[in-house]
Amino acid sequence: MVQIWDIGRAALLFLSLWGYFFVIYRFGKVKSWFVPIVCMAGISLTLFWGGLLDRLAETADLILTGGLGCFLLFLILCVRGKVRGPGWSLCGALFAAGTGVFALLSLDLKLIHYDNFSHWAVIVKYLLSADQFPGADTVLIAFRDYPPGSSLFIYYVCRYAGRSQGVMLLAQNSMILSCFYAVFGIVKEKRRFLLYSFLGAGCAVLSYLNLTIRINNLLVDFLLPLLVMASAAVSYRCWEEKGRLCMLQIILLGFTGIVKNTGLFFAGAALVFALAMLFCRRKSEGLEETEKSGRRGVSILSMLLWGMLMIGGTVLPAAAWRYHLNTDLAGFTGKFEQRIPAVGEQEEEKMDTEEYYLEGLNAGEYGAPVGEDQYGQVTEDFLAAVSDPGSRAAQMLYLCTVLAAGAVLYGRIRLKKRWRLGWILPAGIVLVILYYTGMLYMYLFTMPAGEAVQLAGFERYACSVTVLYAGILIMGATVDIEHSFAVDIDERGAYRAYSSPGAKRRYQYAVLGTILLGLNFLYSEFNGLLSIRSDYDISLPGRAEQILGDRWYEGGETDRQRYLIVASDENGQVSSGEVRYVCRYFLWAPDMEVTESLTAQEREKAEEEYDCIIVLR
């Protein structure tokens, strides 16, 4: 009976999402490519505001009900014969097939990455248990200052479709795949399959950068650049409809800004392009008629207003989160803020709270940044890591830069065309430089010294911006290819769309080559995920779950028992805090200590101090 009820709730969720998709497409006049990610971002933003008002559960139920109302409207219009069936396309069919494969695989995956258990999965579990944002006294959430972002959509899906790790991953991956789907929206000439195969191959190649942030985790380092790419596609296709462009970007960029602390950087990059499309492109292609009609001043004023609204909508959610931290979480010290330890009576008083038991957990993350005497060494190591040809990020940066520069020269010399890639490439380089500069600043002045000297998370952070860099170059190249065909496809059909039989043959070879390249990378990604899944039982989370189970408590409650975990420090799993994070997630207990060994005498003493001793083998 419970299983039937769970299936029913999941079905209601699906129908609700379908209803929103229909309304956004039919009445919002949004292109089908952009509907899924706009809907997901909109739901997340609505939940964000509901959570700030301490009405998270009520907001989620209201969203579900509204979607079911939209689905009812869809049924009514279907009965009246006012809804046409979806159009079929080869690109759409292939994307749907690939999406289905990875969706089914996601349901059978488990969380592996360290940071899932330090924050990303923990915050989702807390939201599902407590139906509210963490408060200042919610010590189980170590990084309470992290914005909720994508966790809110995962919460929404899991609230109705189930709380398993597979459902969490399905919700996260649905956002990732929706971003990829939106990227395909930049193609205007739908009958040129080469454009889709080239873009698809390019997106598949991005999986090469995703080994440290695979889709079998809830980390957002891969989602952030994809959101920017989706936003860029929206800006490119909707520039003529400035009102719709503004509204869509407010949703997408407002959501991007609260996905992570660095979300505003990515949102800002997308915002610059959106504003450029709003002003520069409007000026070059539409301002002449405006001048003739005597409404130039009105047009410029309206664009300024739309631009200001777009900027405000992008910044507002992040500003609201900062205000929430300064008020509801006043006094909480974030990971990248220097921690001032309590002394004297304050320290003794602190020992009586749960916060004390997180002292060991946070020892590696909280603390002063590196000293001036270490600036030179950290900077030298950082620059060496940036330019290291053995890293995936550096390899892709070099390769994309060389290929893009070669393509620009080819277009200029051979095709006699000024490709857009010629200005996208230097803009992308500037973007990467700014991002790396921010990373270096973080390591020198904000990150705790213990992590900074090791350049903690460097590969993941670097791959994140490289995905964006490679992604915008691929999108720019696709647009340039679209405008470089010698013959346009007209009403006579595609069979006359080539300048010569040789051109047609080269076109066919290009399609075949890009398809094979894309399938190769997708097949590699699929096999990699299957291999990870097969090794789950011998991983630390797998062994911990087998022993501890996956415990859930309602109403934000936690396990109040005191635990002692005994585990070896293999691969630094104890010293890094990974064992503590993983066990805290599965037990949902804040009061926990971890040790590498336990003598007979220590065991006797521990049996008196702790409620439970667990040996993790």
XYZ file of C-alpha atoms in Angstrom:
617
model
C 0.000 0.000 0.000
C 2.834 2.375 0.855
C 4.544 1.595 -2.436
C 1.358 2.363 -4.388
C 1.061 5.671 -2.550
C 4.687 6.525 -3.397
C 4.104 5.707 -7.061
C 0.986 7.853 -7.018
C 2.849 10.817 -5.549
C 5.587 10.443 -8.154
C 2.943 10.362 -10.889
C 1.381 13.555 -9.535
C 4.807 15.189 -9.588
C 5.320 14.181 -13.226
C 1.886 15.471 -14.240
C 2.528 18.705 -12.372
C 5.817 19.262 -14.206
C 4.131 18.441 -17.509
C 1.493 21.036 -16.735
C 4.095 23.713 -16.081
C 5.991 22.760 -19.249
C 2.817 23.159 -21.269
C 1.818 26.509 -19.795
C 5.329 27.976 -20.158
C 5.467 26.839 -23.771
C 1.891 27.666 -24.788
C 1.129 30.834 -22.885
C 4.655 32.013 -22.033
C 5.647 31.668 -25.694
C 8.977 30.149 -24.642
C 10.789 27.985 -27.171
C 10.543 24.296 -26.322
C 14.333 23.984 -25.940
C 14.295 26.332 -22.967
C 11.106 25.217 -21.223
C 12.522 22.473 -18.907
C 15.399 24.458 -17.379
C 13.276 27.617 -17.043
C 10.632 25.593 -15.215
C 13.143 23.931 -12.887
C 14.899 27.206 -12.126
C 11.552 28.886 -11.504
C 10.451 26.168 -9.089
C 13.762 26.428 -7.242
C 13.503 30.207 -6.931
C 9.935 29.956 -5.645
C 11.027 27.424 -3.039
C 13.919 29.713 -2.129
C 11.608 32.596 -1.301
C 9.251 30.242 0.514
C 12.141 28.906 2.579
C 13.244 32.411 3.550
C 9.692 33.003 4.779
C 9.852 29.720 6.731
C 7.118 28.222 4.542
C 9.115 25.679 2.579
C 6.724 22.710 2.821
C 3.650 24.848 2.127
C 5.377 26.400 -0.886
C 6.271 22.975 -2.269
C 2.680 21.755 -1.919
C 1.400 24.944 -3.531
C 3.770 24.487 -6.476
C 2.618 20.897 -6.939
C -1.030 21.948 -6.815
C -0.440 24.748 -9.307
C 1.224 22.344 -11.711
C -1.690 19.916 -11.458
C -4.004 22.829 -12.263
C -1.896 23.557 -15.342
C -2.119 19.896 -16.339
C -5.901 20.042 -15.974
C -5.887 23.017 -18.338
C -3.800 20.945 -20.742
C -6.398 18.148 -20.652
C -9.255 20.578 -21.249
C -7.528 22.048 -24.283
C -6.749 18.545 -25.546
C -10.440 17.586 -25.333
C -11.342 20.739 -27.240
C -8.799 19.889 -29.939
C -6.677 22.973 -29.327
C -3.444 21.120 -28.631
C -1.349 19.674 -31.408
C 0.846 16.653 -30.929
C 4.576 17.219 -30.404
C 6.636 17.582 -33.556
C 9.127 14.820 -34.335
C 12.774 15.407 -35.161
C 15.803 13.156 -35.371
C 17.746 15.364 -32.972
C 14.902 15.322 -30.458
C 14.551 11.559 -30.699
C 18.265 10.986 -30.158
C 18.373 13.391 -27.222
C 15.328 11.721 -25.669
C 16.961 8.299 -26.044
C 20.184 9.484 -24.417
C 18.265 11.202 -21.643
C 16.299 8.038 -20.953
C 19.458 5.950 -20.694
C 21.134 8.292 -18.226
C 17.898 8.794 -16.273
C 17.520 5.052 -15.708
C 21.196 4.797 -14.802
C 20.861 7.673 -12.318
C 18.158 5.834 -10.387
C 20.598 2.976 -9.786
C 23.582 5.107 -8.746
C 24.819 5.925 -5.256
C 26.601 8.949 -3.828
C 30.377 8.626 -3.724
C 32.136 11.979 -3.667
C 33.454 13.299 -0.341
C 31.606 16.642 -0.632
C 28.224 14.932 -0.905
C 28.553 13.956 2.725
C 30.114 17.218 3.869
C 27.290 19.343 2.474
C 25.389 18.702 -0.759
C 23.557 15.508 0.218
C 23.418 16.567 3.861
C 21.477 19.756 3.103
C 19.012 17.820 0.933
C 18.469 15.288 3.708
C 17.987 18.080 6.230
C 15.474 19.911 4.022
C 13.475 16.717 3.575
C 13.545 16.003 7.311
C 12.908 19.492 8.676
C 11.072 21.262 5.810
C 12.976 24.457 6.573
C 16.329 26.110 6.038
C 19.037 25.352 8.614
C 19.065 27.722 11.555
C 21.977 29.104 13.539
C 21.718 26.170 15.964
C 21.534 23.444 13.281
C 24.978 22.062 14.013
C 24.556 18.980 11.826
C 24.930 21.248 8.772
C 28.562 22.309 8.960
C 28.412 24.796 6.077
C 25.193 26.639 6.794
C 26.320 29.662 4.808
C 26.239 27.765 1.487
C 23.222 28.908 -0.584
C 20.649 26.139 -1.173
C 20.329 26.508 -4.967
C 19.898 23.174 -6.744
C 19.257 21.440 -3.410
C 15.802 23.015 -3.427
C 14.762 21.364 -6.674
C 16.154 18.047 -5.440
C 14.135 18.552 -2.251
C 11.005 19.208 -4.312
C 11.414 16.058 -6.415
C 12.331 13.825 -3.467
C 9.427 15.150 -1.391
C 7.003 13.448 -3.765
C 9.035 10.865 -5.705
C 11.016 9.291 -2.841
C 14.083 9.978 -0.738
C 16.535 7.486 -2.160
C 19.940 8.580 -3.405
C 18.923 7.515 -6.895
C 15.995 9.953 -6.906
C 18.295 12.719 -5.639
C 20.680 12.059 -8.517
C 17.824 11.879 -11.014
C 16.624 15.314 -9.906
C 20.130 16.783 -10.151
C 20.816 15.192 -13.518
C 17.481 16.367 -14.899
C 18.754 19.928 -14.435
C 22.048 19.069 -16.130
C 20.320 17.429 -19.091
C 17.852 20.319 -19.327
C 20.788 22.715 -19.648
C 22.228 20.617 -22.462
C 18.808 20.572 -24.109
C 18.656 24.377 -23.911
C 22.081 24.661 -25.543
C 20.676 22.981 -28.671
C 18.212 25.848 -28.880
C 20.860 28.091 -30.461
C 20.384 26.269 -33.779
C 18.006 28.138 -36.070
C 18.298 26.044 -39.227
C 16.692 22.847 -37.972
C 17.221 20.972 -41.236
C 21.015 21.072 -40.969
C 21.679 17.964 -38.905
C 25.419 18.699 -38.909
C 24.768 21.593 -36.539
C 23.131 19.271 -34.022
C 25.725 16.520 -34.413
C 28.596 19.003 -34.037
C 27.012 20.600 -30.975
C 26.177 17.185 -29.525
C 29.725 15.951 -30.005
C 31.067 19.093 -28.358
C 28.776 18.687 -25.349
C 29.785 15.024 -25.070
C 33.460 15.992 -25.093
C 32.794 18.089 -21.982
C 32.435 14.814 -20.086
C 36.236 14.559 -20.363
C 36.384 17.381 -17.820
C 33.784 15.799 -15.608
C 35.757 12.951 -14.067
C 36.159 14.838 -10.791
C 32.547 16.069 -10.806
C 30.684 13.187 -12.430
C 26.900 13.071 -12.546
C 26.823 10.441 -9.776
C 27.004 13.186 -7.156
C 25.140 16.318 -6.128
C 28.047 18.713 -6.596
C 27.220 21.813 -8.631
C 30.599 22.525 -10.265
C 29.361 20.981 -13.523
C 25.877 22.494 -13.290
C 27.079 26.111 -12.950
C 28.813 26.435 -16.360
C 25.939 24.587 -18.029
C 23.487 27.129 -16.617
C 25.580 29.891 -18.167
C 25.550 28.092 -21.512
C 21.767 27.684 -21.306
C 21.422 31.377 -20.471
C 23.624 32.305 -23.442
C 21.417 30.231 -25.751
C 18.337 32.039 -24.437
C 19.986 35.429 -24.987
C 20.970 34.520 -28.541
C 17.512 33.277 -29.555
C 15.319 35.750 -27.667
C 17.166 39.037 -28.249
C 14.296 40.450 -30.346
C 11.780 39.958 -27.522
C 13.394 42.084 -24.864
C 10.615 41.619 -22.312
C 10.685 37.837 -22.573
C 14.478 37.860 -22.612
C 14.517 39.857 -19.392
C 12.028 37.617 -17.610
C 13.778 34.403 -18.631
C 17.170 35.715 -17.572
C 15.839 36.869 -14.218
C 14.741 33.280 -13.586
C 17.881 31.584 -14.906
C 20.473 33.994 -13.536
C 18.680 34.555 -10.249
C 18.804 30.793 -9.732
C 22.438 30.565 -10.873
C 23.441 33.135 -8.262
C 22.219 30.951 -5.388
C 23.560 27.609 -6.628
C 26.913 28.182 -4.929
C 28.950 30.956 -3.338
C 30.672 31.417 -6.703
C 27.342 31.397 -8.491
C 27.309 35.179 -8.853
C 30.515 35.020 -10.891
C 28.925 32.626 -13.375
C 25.660 34.560 -13.329
C 27.614 37.758 -13.948
C 29.337 36.265 -16.987
C 25.982 35.261 -18.474
C 24.495 38.637 -17.538
C 27.172 40.518 -19.495
C 26.290 38.562 -22.639
C 22.550 39.023 -22.076
C 23.010 42.777 -21.718
C 25.209 42.833 -24.809
C 22.459 41.110 -26.786
C 19.871 43.465 -25.341
C 21.808 46.611 -26.300
C 24.478 45.974 -28.926
C 22.553 43.600 -31.114
C 19.418 45.696 -30.870
C 21.427 48.705 -31.913
C 22.952 47.027 -34.941
C 19.800 45.401 -36.315
C 16.799 47.288 -35.062
C 17.749 50.838 -34.236
C 17.564 52.191 -37.788
C 13.800 51.708 -38.002
C 13.417 53.117 -34.534
C 15.183 56.299 -35.602
C 12.981 56.587 -38.669
C 9.844 56.394 -36.555
C 11.123 59.055 -34.194
C 11.166 56.787 -31.156
C 14.892 56.372 -30.615
C 14.847 57.925 -27.137
C 11.936 55.772 -26.019
C 13.672 52.631 -27.291
C 16.920 53.402 -25.480
C 15.045 54.231 -22.287
C 13.056 51.007 -22.432
C 16.220 48.982 -22.982
C 17.847 50.704 -20.010
C 14.856 49.822 -17.858
C 14.906 46.215 -19.020
C 18.640 46.047 -18.377
C 18.286 47.437 -14.857
C 15.481 44.984 -14.158
C 17.637 42.110 -15.400
C 20.553 43.154 -13.204
C 18.309 43.559 -10.173
C 16.641 40.195 -10.727
C 20.032 38.499 -11.001
C 21.429 39.983 -7.816
C 18.283 39.970 -5.640
C 18.218 36.257 -4.618
C 21.920 36.266 -3.692
C 21.455 39.519 -1.770
C 18.463 38.026 0.043
C 20.570 35.022 1.017
C 23.298 37.300 2.348
C 20.692 39.205 4.361
C 19.429 35.856 5.713
C 22.955 34.996 6.842
C 23.385 38.351 8.556
C 20.070 38.102 10.412
C 18.777 34.558 10.920
C 22.313 33.114 11.020
C 23.953 36.036 12.772
C 27.156 34.981 14.521
C 27.753 31.923 12.360
C 31.289 31.765 10.970
C 31.479 30.370 7.458
C 34.162 28.138 6.021
C 36.006 30.989 4.304
C 35.906 33.337 7.269
C 38.577 33.368 9.955
C 37.357 31.633 13.063
C 37.983 33.273 16.461
C 38.032 30.512 19.099
C 36.240 30.990 22.370
C 38.337 31.280 25.512
C 37.889 30.897 29.219
C 34.339 30.413 30.403
C 33.026 30.654 26.833
C 34.997 27.551 25.853
C 33.714 25.634 28.880
C 30.159 26.682 28.118
C 30.626 25.655 24.515
C 31.591 22.131 25.562
C 28.037 21.576 26.740
C 26.602 22.073 23.266
C 26.533 19.972 20.123
C 28.824 22.511 18.487
C 31.668 21.108 20.557
C 31.419 17.739 18.861
C 31.913 19.344 15.484
C 35.243 20.809 16.589
C 37.210 17.898 15.203
C 35.092 17.848 12.057
C 35.727 21.478 11.260
C 39.356 21.552 12.301
C 40.528 21.136 8.742
C 38.090 23.640 7.228
C 37.987 26.475 9.739
C 41.000 28.534 10.612
C 43.221 31.419 9.594
C 44.347 31.788 5.974
C 47.956 31.338 4.925
C 50.534 33.763 6.278
C 52.512 36.245 4.216
C 55.543 33.986 4.309
C 53.580 31.366 2.367
C 52.176 33.653 -0.342
C 55.060 32.998 -2.697
C 54.928 29.216 -2.382
C 51.148 29.014 -2.754
C 51.239 31.323 -5.778
C 54.030 29.309 -7.398
C 52.187 26.025 -6.828
C 48.991 27.563 -8.142
C 50.572 28.807 -11.379
C 52.262 25.454 -11.866
C 48.916 23.683 -11.457
C 47.234 26.068 -13.908
C 49.779 25.387 -16.639
C 50.376 21.706 -15.872
C 49.878 19.856 -19.193
C 49.034 16.716 -17.237
C 45.807 18.173 -15.853
C 42.575 17.793 -17.796
C 41.662 21.446 -17.385
C 44.956 22.662 -18.869
C 44.768 20.130 -21.693
C 41.295 21.291 -22.690
C 42.262 24.957 -22.389
C 45.215 24.490 -24.727
C 43.278 22.343 -27.187
C 40.228 24.611 -27.361
C 42.341 27.738 -27.745
C 44.388 26.270 -30.601
C 41.341 24.841 -32.399
C 39.325 28.033 -32.000
C 42.180 30.223 -33.241
C 42.676 27.873 -36.202
C 38.965 27.986 -37.012
C 38.963 31.789 -36.959
C 41.914 31.905 -39.361
C 40.319 29.297 -41.627
C 37.074 31.230 -41.768
C 38.892 34.469 -42.524
C 41.378 33.164 -45.105
C 39.507 30.326 -46.805
C 35.848 31.288 -46.401
C 36.391 35.056 -46.388
C 34.122 35.406 -43.338
C 34.565 37.123 -39.989
C 33.414 34.471 -37.576
C 31.894 35.399 -34.215
C 34.421 33.021 -32.729
C 36.977 35.760 -33.301
C 35.568 37.833 -30.417
C 34.229 34.928 -28.342
C 37.757 33.491 -28.002
C 39.406 36.552 -26.371
C 36.307 37.114 -24.229
C 36.565 33.515 -23.023
C 40.265 33.929 -22.255
C 39.528 37.039 -20.191
C 36.797 35.118 -18.358
C 39.201 32.292 -17.501
C 41.873 34.741 -16.315
C 39.381 36.500 -14.043
C 38.214 33.170 -12.637
C 41.747 31.955 -11.944
C 42.565 35.293 -10.337
C 39.603 34.826 -8.019
C 40.766 31.296 -7.237
C 44.236 32.532 -6.306
C 42.717 35.213 -4.092
C 40.631 32.532 -2.375
C 43.676 30.368 -1.689
C 45.738 33.289 -0.383
C 43.262 35.275 1.671
C 40.110 33.317 2.520
C 40.696 29.558 2.463
C 42.100 27.999 5.670
C 45.835 27.449 5.459
C 45.563 23.668 5.779
C 43.607 23.495 2.535
C 45.254 26.405 0.740
C 48.771 24.944 0.805
C 47.378 21.766 -0.749
C 45.345 23.724 -3.336
C 42.288 21.818 -2.150
C 39.653 21.343 -4.835
C 41.797 22.906 -7.545
C 41.101 20.325 -10.243
C 37.360 20.557 -9.670
C 37.299 24.359 -9.680
C 39.519 24.509 -12.760
C 37.423 21.982 -14.659
C 34.312 24.010 -13.867
C 35.528 27.148 -15.647
C 37.079 25.087 -18.434
C 33.684 23.501 -19.127
C 32.321 27.020 -19.541
C 35.230 28.105 -21.725
C 34.984 25.062 -23.990
C 31.204 25.240 -24.000
C 30.914 28.826 -25.219
C 33.532 28.178 -27.910
C 31.578 25.167 -29.134
C 28.362 27.183 -29.174
C 30.056 30.030 -31.025
C 31.539 27.639 -33.578
C 28.092 26.103 -34.141
C 26.580 29.501 -34.920
C 29.468 30.322 -37.265
C 29.059 27.034 -39.122
C 25.338 27.719 -39.459
C 26.061 31.018 -41.224
C 28.828 29.634 -43.428
C 26.926 27.304 -45.750
C 27.255 28.391 -49.369
C 23.672 27.403 -50.205
C 20.556 27.991 -48.100
C 17.845 25.401 -47.678
C 14.675 26.787 -49.269
C 11.231 25.510 -50.168
C 12.700 23.282 -52.864
C 14.077 20.990 -50.177
C 17.383 19.901 -48.695
C 18.517 17.986 -51.759
C 19.590 21.298 -53.364
C 21.278 22.622 -50.245
C 24.851 21.935 -51.386
C 27.078 23.828 -53.787
C 28.453 20.614 -55.321
C 28.439 16.819 -54.894
C 31.828 17.127 -53.212
C 30.416 19.579 -50.670
C 27.587 17.192 -49.919
C 30.037 14.328 -49.442
C 32.145 16.394 -47.036
C 28.984 17.326 -45.154
C 28.052 13.666 -44.762
C 31.531 12.737 -43.560
C 31.381 15.560 -41.025
C 28.043 14.320 -39.713
C 29.347 10.776 -39.419
C 32.552 11.895 -37.701
C 30.808 14.100 -35.133
C 28.267 11.375 -34.346
C 31.001 8.809 -33.767
C 32.974 11.249 -31.620
C 29.945 12.072 -29.484
C 28.933 8.429 -29.072
C 32.477 7.510 -28.062
C 32.555 10.014 -25.206
C 29.011 9.185 -24.087
C 29.802 5.468 -24.133
C 32.934 6.127 -22.079
C 30.939 8.161 -19.559
C 28.281 5.457 -19.341
C 30.858 2.703 -18.784
C 32.648 4.817 -16.204
C 29.450 5.224 -14.216
C 28.719 1.502 -14.463
C 32.201 0.753 -13.137
C 31.707 3.146 -10.218
C 28.371 1.553 -9.433
C 29.850 -1.940 -9.416
C 32.573 -0.820 -6.979
C 30.191 0.933 -4.597
C 30.066 -1.887 -2.058
C 33.816 -1.678 -1.443
C 33.863 2.125 -1.228
C 33.714 3.941 2.113
C 30.082 5.091 1.669
C 29.102 1.611 0.524
C 30.673 -0.094 3.529
C 29.224 2.509 5.891
C 25.716 2.139 4.467
C 25.839 -1.651 4.794
C 26.690 -1.359 8.502
C 24.781 1.772 9.507
C 21.854 1.857 7.121
C 20.398 5.195 5.999
C 18.478 6.729 8.899
C 15.803 9.401 8.565
C 14.160 11.391 11.336
C 11.188 13.699 10.897
C 10.811 17.237 12.185
C 14.503 18.025 11.963
C 15.317 15.588 14.770
C 18.667 13.838 14.980
C 20.042 10.744 16.651
C 21.032 11.915 20.149
C 23.336 9.007 20.943
C 27.093 9.375 21.249
C 29.038 7.323 18.718
C 32.648 6.246 18.428
C 33.728 5.105 14.961
C 36.847 2.954 14.642
C 38.330 2.966 11.122
C 41.729 2.742 9.482
C 43.242 5.857 7.934
C 43.499 4.252 4.524
C 43.908 6.960 1.852
C 43.610 9.567 4.596
C 39.918 8.840 5.125
C 40.126 9.519 8.867
C 42.555 12.433 8.921
C 40.624 14.205 6.155
C 37.357 13.890 8.063
C 35.725 11.758 5.373
C 34.796 8.926 7.729
C 33.139 11.385 10.081
C 31.191 13.057 7.296
C 29.980 9.778 5.794
C 28.951 8.233 9.106
C 27.202 11.390 10.247
C 25.150 11.379 7.053
C 23.970 7.779 7.387
C 23.464 7.860 11.176
C 22.184 11.462 11.146
C 23.935 11.969 14.462
C 26.030 15.057 15.326
C 27.722 13.597 18.421
C 30.449 11.450 16.935
C 34.155 10.810 17.328
C 36.474 8.864 15.015
C 39.654 7.013 15.921
C 42.074 4.858 13.965
C 42.593 2.206 16.642
C 41.266 1.164 20.013
C 43.214 -0.798 22.610
C 41.519 -3.035 25.157
C 41.996 -0.443 27.894
C 40.715 2.369 25.674
C 37.728 0.251 24.720
C 36.673 -0.189 28.333
C 36.796 3.552 28.856
C 35.012 4.212 25.566
C 32.154 1.865 26.501
C 31.443 4.123 29.456
C 31.654 7.376 27.483
C 29.840 6.398 24.286
C 26.451 4.852 23.646
C 27.670 2.872 20.674
C 31.055 1.814 19.256
C 31.144 0.971 15.551
C 34.069 -0.705 13.817
C 34.130 0.250 10.156
C 36.109 -2.252 8.131
